[in-house]
């Protein structure tokens, strides 16, 4: 394209064009176009965020704690990622269905149940994490106890007593334990969005029979049922044990079958750490082979890096010294926790303690929140209340400073950033954007906005910055 082809009166209203060498053109946006865009953004309640996902239904399956234990700092990452992605997808126009997975129908629950059954009645009961750890150690070290756990697992899944009553008690106790953490974090998901594995228990026999009939699952000599990968026979999903107990994969296959056939979503997101990449690849592959998952639906594993303790091993409830979620929330404010977790690149490991990532100038929620407060104060001081929600009328304004241009261009990029995160599922880009916007605003304030600008224009920049920061923080739940 030639320079002459771009150099029309309409184009000159949008940008100036200069040749740079033999192959490049430089585009410079004139001050007038920048200022018109400020007024246009203020008039747009969406701040340039286009409804690119309007009409789409997205199921977000976030978190996956087992019952009979407390949430630790590692669980927070999955919870916060699922929450932020749900907010962002809703802002893009999608209908988001929350499904908060709860592991209540597998061996970990049976281990705790068996330990309770074998503990003398008059012995003081240990706390949930202590019980969980004791049961895990005994299962690992005591083959006879492990055999009894398998028996209790079968009885639990068959709703026999006393296992069934103990199981119901553990579920209720776990919901009471998890509930305050959910409320303190201000998550969209509530206890009503818990979607336990046991919900699918009546579907499990039919799912297994369907997979066996289709030749996707095979019954081994031992009686165990496994799904063998078509691409790699060494990769297998254990669906039902030789004793007849249903495994995690059976519940996950029943869940994805139910969601795809009943809800017909456009997208299903499983927010789980990156140790489960191969597992979810097999779940999705099995769903495709069974005909449940087709080209109309995208099933995606939103993999994230594990949260490690100071010894660099992944946090786990069955190990001593697990950093509890409640301890983290007692030590740090909720905004600091959310920003610290979400600002990390999603696939990267987070190493505790959280103090490594909070309190650093320019790199935490306080910096962004301080910029928000200053922008709100600036708008309130410069802008009459009655004109705050009406089209801005600017007086005489001098040439735009470099700081002003940078701020306006940053503000204009907000919609593109949100759209990108809707596809990449990486909310750290919003955190990065908010830090950059806060920095640009601070620089612009120090430089005095535009040279010779009237108060209305300075107020417009403050107001637009405040609205953009507030909206961006809302998208990550801060």
Short mmCIF file of C-alpha atoms in Angstrom, two decimals:
data_model
loop_
_atom_site.label_atom_id
_atom_site.label_comp_id
_atom_site.label_asym_id
_atom_site.label_seq_id
_atom_site.Cartn_x
_atom_site.Cartn_y
_atom_site.Cartn_z
CA UNK A 1 0.00 0.00 0.00
CA UNK A 2 1.41 3.43 -0.92
CA UNK A 3 1.59 6.45 1.34
CA UNK A 4 -0.67 8.34 -1.06
CA UNK A 5 -3.35 5.66 -0.67
CA UNK A 6 -3.37 6.27 3.09
CA UNK A 7 -3.04 10.06 2.98
CA UNK A 8 -6.71 11.00 2.70
CA UNK A 9 -8.54 13.69 4.75
CA UNK A 10 -10.34 10.95 6.72
CA UNK A 11 -7.08 9.18 7.47
CA UNK A 12 -5.41 12.39 8.57
CA UNK A 13 -8.13 12.71 11.22
CA UNK A 14 -7.00 9.37 12.63
CA UNK A 15 -3.24 9.32 12.14
CA UNK A 16 -0.29 10.87 10.38
CA UNK A 17 1.82 8.59 8.20
CA UNK A 18 5.56 8.83 7.63
CA UNK A 19 7.85 6.53 5.71
CA UNK A 20 10.53 4.83 7.79
CA UNK A 21 13.15 3.29 5.51
CA UNK A 22 12.23 1.26 2.47
CA UNK A 23 9.70 -1.10 4.04
CA UNK A 24 8.05 0.55 7.04
CA UNK A 25 5.50 3.25 7.76
CA UNK A 26 5.15 5.10 11.06
CA UNK A 27 1.63 6.01 12.18
CA UNK A 28 1.20 8.88 14.64
CA UNK A 29 -2.22 9.40 16.21
CA UNK A 30 -2.98 13.15 16.45
CA UNK A 31 -3.89 14.72 19.77
CA UNK A 32 -7.42 15.45 18.59
CA UNK A 33 -8.09 11.75 17.90
CA UNK A 34 -6.76 10.75 21.31
CA UNK A 35 -9.01 13.22 23.07
CA UNK A 36 -12.06 12.20 21.10
CA UNK A 37 -11.34 8.64 22.18
CA UNK A 38 -11.25 9.69 25.84
CA UNK A 39 -14.74 11.16 25.48
CA UNK A 40 -15.95 8.08 23.58
CA UNK A 41 -14.64 5.68 26.24
CA UNK A 42 -16.30 7.68 29.00
CA UNK A 43 -19.60 7.40 27.14
CA UNK A 44 -19.21 3.61 26.82
CA UNK A 45 -20.27 1.74 29.98
CA UNK A 46 -18.33 -1.32 28.75
CA UNK A 47 -15.10 0.70 28.33
CA UNK A 48 -14.46 -0.88 24.95
CA UNK A 49 -15.02 -4.49 26.05
CA UNK A 50 -16.87 -6.10 23.15
CA UNK A 51 -19.36 -8.96 23.76
CA UNK A 52 -17.26 -11.41 21.75
CA UNK A 53 -18.74 -14.42 23.56
CA UNK A 54 -22.37 -13.36 23.50
CA UNK A 55 -24.66 -16.35 23.08
CA UNK A 56 -22.06 -18.84 24.29
CA UNK A 57 -22.51 -21.11 27.31
CA UNK A 58 -19.35 -21.93 29.24
CA UNK A 59 -19.13 -24.42 32.10
CA UNK A 60 -16.30 -23.63 34.52
CA UNK A 61 -15.27 -26.56 36.71
CA UNK A 62 -13.06 -25.04 39.36
CA UNK A 63 -11.33 -26.40 42.44
CA UNK A 64 -11.39 -30.03 43.47
CA UNK A 65 -10.82 -30.40 47.20
CA UNK A 66 -11.47 -33.74 48.83
CA UNK A 67 -13.76 -33.87 51.83
CA UNK A 68 -12.53 -34.52 55.37
CA UNK A 69 -9.69 -32.03 55.24
CA UNK A 70 -9.04 -28.29 55.32
CA UNK A 71 -8.27 -26.14 52.30
CA UNK A 72 -4.58 -25.34 51.98
CA UNK A 73 -2.80 -22.52 50.16
CA UNK A 74 -2.57 -24.62 46.99
CA UNK A 75 -6.36 -24.88 46.73
CA UNK A 76 -6.59 -21.09 46.66
CA UNK A 77 -4.96 -20.91 43.25
CA UNK A 78 -7.58 -23.06 41.53
CA UNK A 79 -10.41 -21.27 43.33
CA UNK A 80 -9.17 -17.81 42.38
CA UNK A 81 -8.39 -18.73 38.77
CA UNK A 82 -11.83 -20.25 38.25
CA UNK A 83 -13.48 -17.22 39.84
CA UNK A 84 -11.54 -14.67 37.76
CA UNK A 85 -12.14 -16.56 34.51
CA UNK A 86 -15.86 -16.79 35.28
CA UNK A 87 -16.04 -13.02 35.78
CA UNK A 88 -14.06 -12.29 32.62
CA UNK A 89 -16.11 -14.61 30.43
CA UNK A 90 -19.33 -13.07 31.76
CA UNK A 91 -18.00 -9.61 30.93
CA UNK A 92 -17.44 -10.84 27.37
CA UNK A 93 -21.10 -11.86 27.14
CA UNK A 94 -20.95 -15.59 27.89
CA UNK A 95 -23.42 -17.42 30.08
CA UNK A 96 -21.20 -19.01 32.73
CA UNK A 97 -22.28 -22.11 34.64
CA UNK A 98 -20.26 -22.75 37.80
CA UNK A 99 -19.45 -26.30 38.83
CA UNK A 100 -17.32 -26.52 41.95
CA UNK A 101 -15.98 -30.07 42.03
CA UNK A 102 -15.93 -31.84 45.40
CA UNK A 103 -14.07 -35.12 45.89
CA UNK A 104 -16.39 -37.09 48.13
CA UNK A 105 -16.75 -40.52 46.49
CA UNK A 106 -13.26 -41.97 46.32
CA UNK A 107 -10.56 -43.64 48.35
CA UNK A 108 -9.45 -40.58 50.41
CA UNK A 109 -12.93 -40.33 51.91
CA UNK A 110 -12.99 -44.07 52.58
CA UNK A 111 -9.59 -43.87 54.33
CA UNK A 112 -10.89 -41.33 56.83
CA UNK A 113 -14.15 -43.22 57.30
CA UNK A 114 -12.26 -46.43 58.08
CA UNK A 115 -9.97 -44.65 60.54
CA UNK A 116 -12.97 -43.19 62.36
CA UNK A 117 -14.60 -46.63 62.49
CA UNK A 118 -11.48 -48.15 64.05
CA UNK A 119 -10.88 -45.36 66.58
CA UNK A 120 -12.23 -46.11 70.09
CA UNK A 121 -15.41 -44.21 70.81
CA UNK A 122 -14.01 -42.47 73.89
CA UNK A 123 -10.86 -41.24 72.08
CA UNK A 124 -10.91 -37.47 71.37
CA UNK A 125 -11.31 -37.00 67.66
CA UNK A 126 -8.42 -35.32 65.85
CA UNK A 127 -8.90 -32.29 63.61
CA UNK A 128 -9.74 -32.80 59.93
CA UNK A 129 -6.19 -32.46 58.62
CA UNK A 130 -4.77 -34.70 61.35
CA UNK A 131 -7.34 -37.39 60.53
CA UNK A 132 -6.60 -37.09 56.83
CA UNK A 133 -2.84 -37.37 57.42
CA UNK A 134 -3.16 -40.30 59.83
CA UNK A 135 -5.43 -42.16 57.42
CA UNK A 136 -3.05 -41.55 54.49
CA UNK A 137 -0.05 -42.83 56.44
CA UNK A 138 -1.86 -45.97 57.63
CA UNK A 139 -3.13 -46.71 54.13
CA UNK A 140 0.42 -46.42 52.80
CA UNK A 141 2.15 -48.41 55.54
CA UNK A 142 -0.43 -50.97 56.66
CA UNK A 143 -1.60 -53.44 53.95
CA UNK A 144 -4.30 -54.87 56.22
CA UNK A 145 -5.71 -51.40 56.84
CA UNK A 146 -5.56 -50.69 53.09
CA UNK A 147 -7.64 -53.83 52.44
CA UNK A 148 -10.22 -52.69 54.98
CA UNK A 149 -10.31 -49.26 53.32
CA UNK A 150 -11.17 -50.94 50.02
CA UNK A 151 -14.00 -52.76 51.75
CA UNK A 152 -15.27 -49.52 53.27
CA UNK A 153 -15.03 -47.79 49.89
CA UNK A 154 -17.31 -50.43 48.37
CA UNK A 155 -19.73 -50.15 51.27
CA UNK A 156 -19.71 -46.34 51.10
CA UNK A 157 -20.48 -46.37 47.39
CA UNK A 158 -23.20 -48.96 48.04
CA UNK A 159 -24.61 -46.66 50.79
CA UNK A 160 -24.24 -49.28 53.52
CA UNK A 161 -23.95 -48.52 57.21
CA UNK A 162 -22.10 -47.29 59.17
CA UNK A 163 -20.00 -45.94 56.28
CA UNK A 164 -22.89 -44.04 54.72
CA UNK A 165 -23.75 -42.11 57.88
CA UNK A 166 -20.10 -41.23 58.55
CA UNK A 167 -19.75 -40.12 54.93
CA UNK A 168 -22.74 -37.77 55.24
CA UNK A 169 -21.26 -36.31 58.42
CA UNK A 170 -17.90 -35.71 56.73
CA UNK A 171 -19.57 -34.00 53.75
CA UNK A 172 -21.51 -31.67 56.04
CA UNK A 173 -18.41 -30.88 58.13
CA UNK A 174 -16.38 -30.16 55.00
CA UNK A 175 -18.98 -27.78 53.63
CA UNK A 176 -18.96 -25.92 56.95
CA UNK A 177 -15.15 -25.80 56.75
CA UNK A 178 -15.01 -24.59 53.13
CA UNK A 179 -17.89 -22.11 53.36
CA UNK A 180 -16.13 -19.35 55.36
CA UNK A 181 -13.14 -19.41 52.99
CA UNK A 182 -15.44 -18.99 49.99
CA UNK A 183 -17.25 -16.12 51.69
CA UNK A 184 -14.05 -14.38 52.82
CA UNK A 185 -12.71 -14.54 49.27
CA UNK A 186 -15.96 -13.15 47.85
CA UNK A 187 -16.17 -15.89 45.22
CA UNK A 188 -18.99 -16.10 42.71
CA UNK A 189 -19.30 -19.80 43.56
CA UNK A 190 -21.17 -20.66 46.75
CA UNK A 191 -21.92 -23.89 48.58
CA UNK A 192 -24.88 -24.29 46.22
CA UNK A 193 -22.39 -24.59 43.35
CA UNK A 194 -20.61 -27.57 44.91
CA UNK A 195 -20.91 -30.43 42.44
CA UNK A 196 -19.79 -33.54 44.33
CA UNK A 197 -18.66 -36.72 42.61
CA UNK A 198 -21.40 -38.58 44.46
CA UNK A 199 -23.97 -36.66 42.41
CA UNK A 200 -23.13 -38.95 39.49
CA UNK A 201 -23.20 -42.23 41.43
CA UNK A 202 -26.40 -43.50 39.77
CA UNK A 203 -24.93 -42.82 36.34
CA UNK A 204 -21.69 -44.75 36.87
CA UNK A 205 -22.92 -48.25 35.95
CA UNK A 206 -24.43 -47.01 32.68
CA UNK A 207 -21.30 -45.03 31.78
CA UNK A 208 -19.05 -48.05 32.33
CA UNK A 209 -21.42 -50.35 30.41
CA UNK A 210 -21.57 -47.88 27.50
CA UNK A 211 -17.78 -47.65 27.28
CA UNK A 212 -17.35 -51.42 27.45
CA UNK A 213 -20.04 -52.02 24.80
CA UNK A 214 -18.33 -49.52 22.49
CA UNK A 215 -14.97 -51.25 22.93
CA UNK A 216 -13.47 -48.11 24.49
CA UNK A 217 -13.12 -49.73 27.92
CA UNK A 218 -12.03 -53.30 28.55
CA UNK A 219 -12.62 -55.68 31.43
CA UNK A 220 -9.33 -57.17 32.58
CA UNK A 221 -8.88 -60.68 33.96
CA UNK A 222 -8.87 -59.27 37.46
CA UNK A 223 -12.29 -57.73 36.85
CA UNK A 224 -10.96 -54.18 36.74
CA UNK A 225 -12.28 -51.92 33.98
CA UNK A 226 -9.81 -49.65 32.16
CA UNK A 227 -9.89 -47.34 29.16
CA UNK A 228 -6.90 -47.89 26.90
CA UNK A 229 -5.74 -44.95 24.79
CA UNK A 230 -6.17 -45.55 21.06
CA UNK A 231 -3.01 -43.57 20.33
CA UNK A 232 -0.83 -45.02 23.09
CA UNK A 233 -1.76 -48.39 24.67
CA UNK A 234 0.49 -47.65 27.67
CA UNK A 235 -1.81 -44.82 28.70
CA UNK A 236 -4.76 -46.11 30.69
CA UNK A 237 -7.64 -44.73 32.71
CA UNK A 238 -8.67 -46.84 35.68
CA UNK A 239 -12.47 -46.69 35.73
CA UNK A 240 -13.47 -49.46 38.15
CA UNK A 241 -11.29 -51.50 40.47
CA UNK A 242 -11.11 -55.30 40.51
CA UNK A 243 -13.17 -55.23 43.72
CA UNK A 244 -15.90 -53.20 41.98
CA UNK A 245 -15.23 -49.71 43.42
CA UNK A 246 -15.58 -46.79 41.03
CA UNK A 247 -12.49 -44.67 40.52
CA UNK A 248 -12.12 -40.92 40.01
CA UNK A 249 -12.07 -41.33 36.24
CA UNK A 250 -15.52 -42.93 36.31
CA UNK A 251 -16.97 -39.87 38.07
CA UNK A 252 -15.19 -37.46 35.72
CA UNK A 253 -16.40 -39.37 32.66
CA UNK A 254 -19.96 -39.40 34.01
CA UNK A 255 -19.68 -35.66 34.68
CA UNK A 256 -18.44 -34.72 31.22
CA UNK A 257 -21.01 -37.00 29.60
CA UNK A 258 -23.81 -35.40 31.61
CA UNK A 259 -22.61 -31.85 30.93
CA UNK A 260 -22.15 -32.34 27.20
CA UNK A 261 -25.36 -34.23 26.53
CA UNK A 262 -27.62 -32.30 28.89
CA UNK A 263 -26.32 -28.72 28.80
CA UNK A 264 -24.82 -28.63 25.27
CA UNK A 265 -22.24 -26.00 26.25
CA UNK A 266 -19.97 -24.25 23.75
CA UNK A 267 -17.00 -24.58 26.07
CA UNK A 268 -16.08 -26.60 29.16
CA UNK A 269 -13.16 -25.46 31.29
CA UNK A 270 -11.49 -27.68 33.89
CA UNK A 271 -9.32 -25.57 36.20
CA UNK A 272 -6.78 -27.97 37.72
CA UNK A 273 -3.03 -28.01 38.25
CA UNK A 274 -0.58 -29.05 35.58
CA UNK A 275 0.13 -32.45 37.16
CA UNK A 276 -3.18 -33.54 35.64
CA UNK A 277 -2.44 -32.61 32.03
CA UNK A 278 -2.17 -36.22 30.87
CA UNK A 279 -5.22 -37.25 32.89
CA UNK A 280 -7.52 -34.66 31.31
CA UNK A 281 -6.12 -35.42 27.87
CA UNK A 282 -7.31 -39.00 28.38
CA UNK A 283 -10.71 -37.86 29.72
CA UNK A 284 -11.29 -35.65 26.66
CA UNK A 285 -10.01 -38.36 24.30
CA UNK A 286 -12.41 -40.89 25.83
CA UNK A 287 -15.32 -38.44 25.55
CA UNK A 288 -14.52 -37.89 21.87
CA UNK A 289 -14.32 -41.62 21.13
CA UNK A 290 -17.64 -42.17 22.91
CA UNK A 291 -19.28 -39.49 20.77
CA UNK A 292 -20.10 -37.20 23.71
CA UNK A 293 -17.58 -34.51 22.79
CA UNK A 294 -17.84 -33.17 19.23
CA UNK A 295 -16.64 -30.16 17.26
CA UNK A 296 -19.44 -28.00 18.66
CA UNK A 297 -17.82 -27.94 22.11
CA UNK A 298 -14.31 -27.03 23.23
CA UNK A 299 -13.15 -28.96 26.29
CA UNK A 300 -10.07 -27.35 27.81
CA UNK A 301 -7.86 -28.12 30.76
CA UNK A 302 -6.87 -24.76 32.27
CA UNK A 303 -3.60 -26.02 33.72
CA UNK A 304 -1.80 -24.00 36.37
CA UNK A 305 1.47 -24.38 38.23
CA UNK A 306 1.46 -25.98 41.64
CA UNK A 307 1.86 -24.02 44.86
CA UNK A 308 4.97 -25.14 46.71
CA UNK A 309 6.15 -24.73 50.27
CA UNK A 310 9.52 -23.28 51.29
CA UNK A 311 11.03 -26.75 50.62
CA UNK A 312 9.84 -26.46 46.98
CA UNK A 313 7.54 -29.48 47.18
CA UNK A 314 3.91 -29.16 46.23
CA UNK A 315 1.59 -28.46 49.14
CA UNK A 316 -0.58 -31.43 50.11
CA UNK A 317 -3.00 -32.02 52.95
CA UNK A 318 -1.61 -35.48 53.70
CA UNK A 319 1.80 -34.02 54.59
CA UNK A 320 2.74 -32.29 57.83
CA UNK A 321 3.16 -28.53 57.73
CA UNK A 322 0.58 -27.78 55.05
CA UNK A 323 -0.02 -24.02 54.85
CA UNK A 324 -3.75 -23.61 55.44
CA UNK A 325 -5.87 -21.24 53.38
CA UNK A 326 -7.28 -19.75 56.59
CA UNK A 327 -3.74 -18.93 57.78
CA UNK A 328 -2.98 -17.14 54.50
CA UNK A 329 -6.16 -15.08 54.78
CA UNK A 330 -5.35 -14.15 58.39
CA UNK A 331 -1.89 -12.89 57.41
CA UNK A 332 -2.78 -10.95 54.26
CA UNK A 333 -5.68 -8.91 52.96
CA UNK A 334 -7.97 -10.58 50.41
CA UNK A 335 -6.94 -8.12 47.63
CA UNK A 336 -3.26 -8.85 48.32
CA UNK A 337 -3.86 -12.62 48.19
CA UNK A 338 -5.85 -12.46 44.97
CA UNK A 339 -3.42 -10.17 43.19
CA UNK A 340 -0.42 -12.22 44.33
CA UNK A 341 -1.93 -15.47 43.02
CA UNK A 342 -3.44 -14.13 39.81
CA UNK A 343 -0.53 -11.93 38.72
CA UNK A 344 1.70 -14.99 38.29
CA UNK A 345 1.90 -16.53 34.85
CA UNK A 346 -0.72 -19.24 35.07
CA UNK A 347 1.53 -22.19 34.23
CA UNK A 348 4.35 -21.15 36.55
CA UNK A 349 4.93 -22.51 40.06
CA UNK A 350 4.18 -20.27 43.05
CA UNK A 351 6.55 -20.70 45.98
CA UNK A 352 5.43 -19.82 49.47
CA UNK A 353 5.54 -17.85 51.70
CA UNK A 354 3.28 -15.33 50.05
CA UNK A 355 5.39 -12.49 51.47
CA UNK A 356 7.73 -13.18 48.54
CA UNK A 357 5.03 -11.76 46.27
CA UNK A 358 3.23 -9.11 48.34
CA UNK A 359 4.23 -5.71 49.61
CA UNK A 360 6.69 -4.92 46.82
CA UNK A 361 6.14 -1.41 45.48
CA UNK A 362 4.40 -1.45 42.13
CA UNK A 363 3.81 -5.18 42.18
CA UNK A 364 0.78 -5.76 44.36
CA UNK A 365 -2.85 -4.83 44.84
CA UNK A 366 -2.05 -1.88 47.14
CA UNK A 367 -0.26 -0.06 44.33
CA UNK A 368 -3.22 -0.43 41.97
CA UNK A 369 -5.79 0.37 44.67
CA UNK A 370 -3.83 3.49 45.63
CA UNK A 371 -3.89 4.64 41.99
CA UNK A 372 -7.64 4.00 41.91
CA UNK A 373 -8.20 6.13 45.01
CA UNK A 374 -6.06 8.97 43.61
CA UNK A 375 -7.91 8.86 40.29
CA UNK A 376 -11.28 8.97 42.07
CA UNK A 377 -10.16 11.91 44.22
CA UNK A 378 -8.84 13.72 41.17
CA UNK A 379 -12.09 13.27 39.28
CA UNK A 380 -14.16 14.38 42.27
CA UNK A 381 -12.04 17.50 42.82
CA UNK A 382 -12.02 18.59 39.18
CA UNK A 383 -15.41 17.45 37.94
CA UNK A 384 -18.81 18.73 39.16
CA UNK A 385 -20.95 15.81 40.30
CA UNK A 386 -23.79 16.69 37.94
CA UNK A 387 -21.54 16.36 34.89
CA UNK A 388 -19.90 13.07 35.81
CA UNK A 389 -22.31 10.99 33.74
CA UNK A 390 -22.78 13.38 30.83
CA UNK A 391 -20.71 13.85 27.64
CA UNK A 392 -17.52 15.73 28.36
CA UNK A 393 -16.93 19.15 26.83
CA UNK A 394 -13.26 20.10 26.76
CA UNK A 395 -11.95 23.64 26.59
CA UNK A 396 -8.67 24.75 25.06
CA UNK A 397 -6.01 22.07 25.42
CA UNK A 398 -2.35 22.36 24.64
CA UNK A 399 -0.20 19.75 22.89
CA UNK A 400 -0.37 16.29 24.45
CA UNK A 401 2.59 15.31 26.55
CA UNK A 402 4.28 11.94 26.11
CA UNK A 403 2.83 10.87 29.45
CA UNK A 404 -0.70 11.82 28.41
CA UNK A 405 -0.39 9.97 25.11
CA UNK A 406 0.86 6.85 26.89
CA UNK A 407 -2.01 6.99 29.40
CA UNK A 408 -4.71 7.42 26.75
CA UNK A 409 -3.32 4.63 24.59
CA UNK A 410 -3.16 2.37 27.65
CA UNK A 411 -6.76 3.17 28.52
CA UNK A 412 -7.81 2.46 24.95
CA UNK A 413 -6.21 -1.02 25.10
CA UNK A 414 -8.44 -2.28 27.92
CA UNK A 415 -11.03 -3.99 25.72
CA UNK A 416 -8.37 -5.78 23.67
CA UNK A 417 -6.69 -7.08 26.84
CA UNK A 418 -9.94 -8.49 28.21
CA UNK A 419 -10.77 -10.14 24.88
CA UNK A 420 -7.30 -11.70 24.78
CA UNK A 421 -7.71 -13.12 28.28
CA UNK A 422 -11.06 -14.62 27.27
CA UNK A 423 -9.22 -16.73 24.71
CA UNK A 424 -5.89 -17.30 26.46
CA UNK A 425 -7.50 -17.93 29.88
CA UNK A 426 -4.52 -16.18 31.45
CA UNK A 427 -5.79 -13.50 33.90
CA UNK A 428 -2.24 -12.47 34.73
CA UNK A 429 -2.47 -10.22 31.65
CA UNK A 430 -5.18 -8.18 33.36
CA UNK A 431 -3.01 -7.86 36.47
CA UNK A 432 -0.09 -6.73 34.33
CA UNK A 433 -2.34 -4.26 32.51
CA UNK A 434 -3.65 -2.79 35.77
CA UNK A 435 -0.13 -2.30 37.15
CA UNK A 436 0.93 -0.60 33.92
CA UNK A 437 -2.15 1.63 33.92
CA UNK A 438 -1.54 2.61 37.54
CA UNK A 439 2.05 3.48 36.67
CA UNK A 440 1.06 5.48 33.56
CA UNK A 441 -1.51 7.41 35.57
CA UNK A 442 1.03 8.24 38.29
CA UNK A 443 3.50 9.53 35.70
CA UNK A 444 0.78 11.57 34.01
CA UNK A 445 -0.26 13.14 37.32
CA UNK A 446 3.33 14.08 38.10
CA UNK A 447 3.72 15.70 34.67
CA UNK A 448 0.56 17.76 35.13
CA UNK A 449 -1.53 16.13 32.35
CA UNK A 450 -1.62 18.08 29.08
CA UNK A 451 0.12 21.40 28.92
CA UNK A 452 -2.47 24.13 29.34
CA UNK A 453 -5.36 21.65 29.64
CA UNK A 454 -8.59 22.75 31.24
CA UNK A 455 -9.96 21.06 34.35
CA UNK A 456 -12.63 19.15 32.44
CA UNK A 457 -10.07 17.25 30.40
CA UNK A 458 -7.89 16.50 33.42
CA UNK A 459 -11.02 15.28 35.22
CA UNK A 460 -11.93 13.13 32.23
CA UNK A 461 -8.57 11.36 32.38
CA UNK A 462 -8.95 10.82 36.13
CA UNK A 463 -12.50 9.54 35.74
CA UNK A 464 -11.70 7.19 32.86
CA UNK A 465 -8.66 5.85 34.71
CA UNK A 466 -10.74 5.24 37.84
CA UNK A 467 -13.49 3.45 35.93
CA UNK A 468 -11.00 1.29 34.05
CA UNK A 469 -9.05 0.35 37.18
CA UNK A 470 -12.28 -0.44 39.06
CA UNK A 471 -13.63 -2.57 36.21
CA UNK A 472 -10.34 -4.42 35.81
CA UNK A 473 -10.16 -5.16 39.53
CA UNK A 474 -13.76 -6.39 39.46
CA UNK A 475 -12.83 -8.82 36.67
CA UNK A 476 -10.27 -10.51 38.93
CA UNK A 477 -12.54 -10.35 41.96
CA UNK A 478 -10.62 -7.67 43.88
#
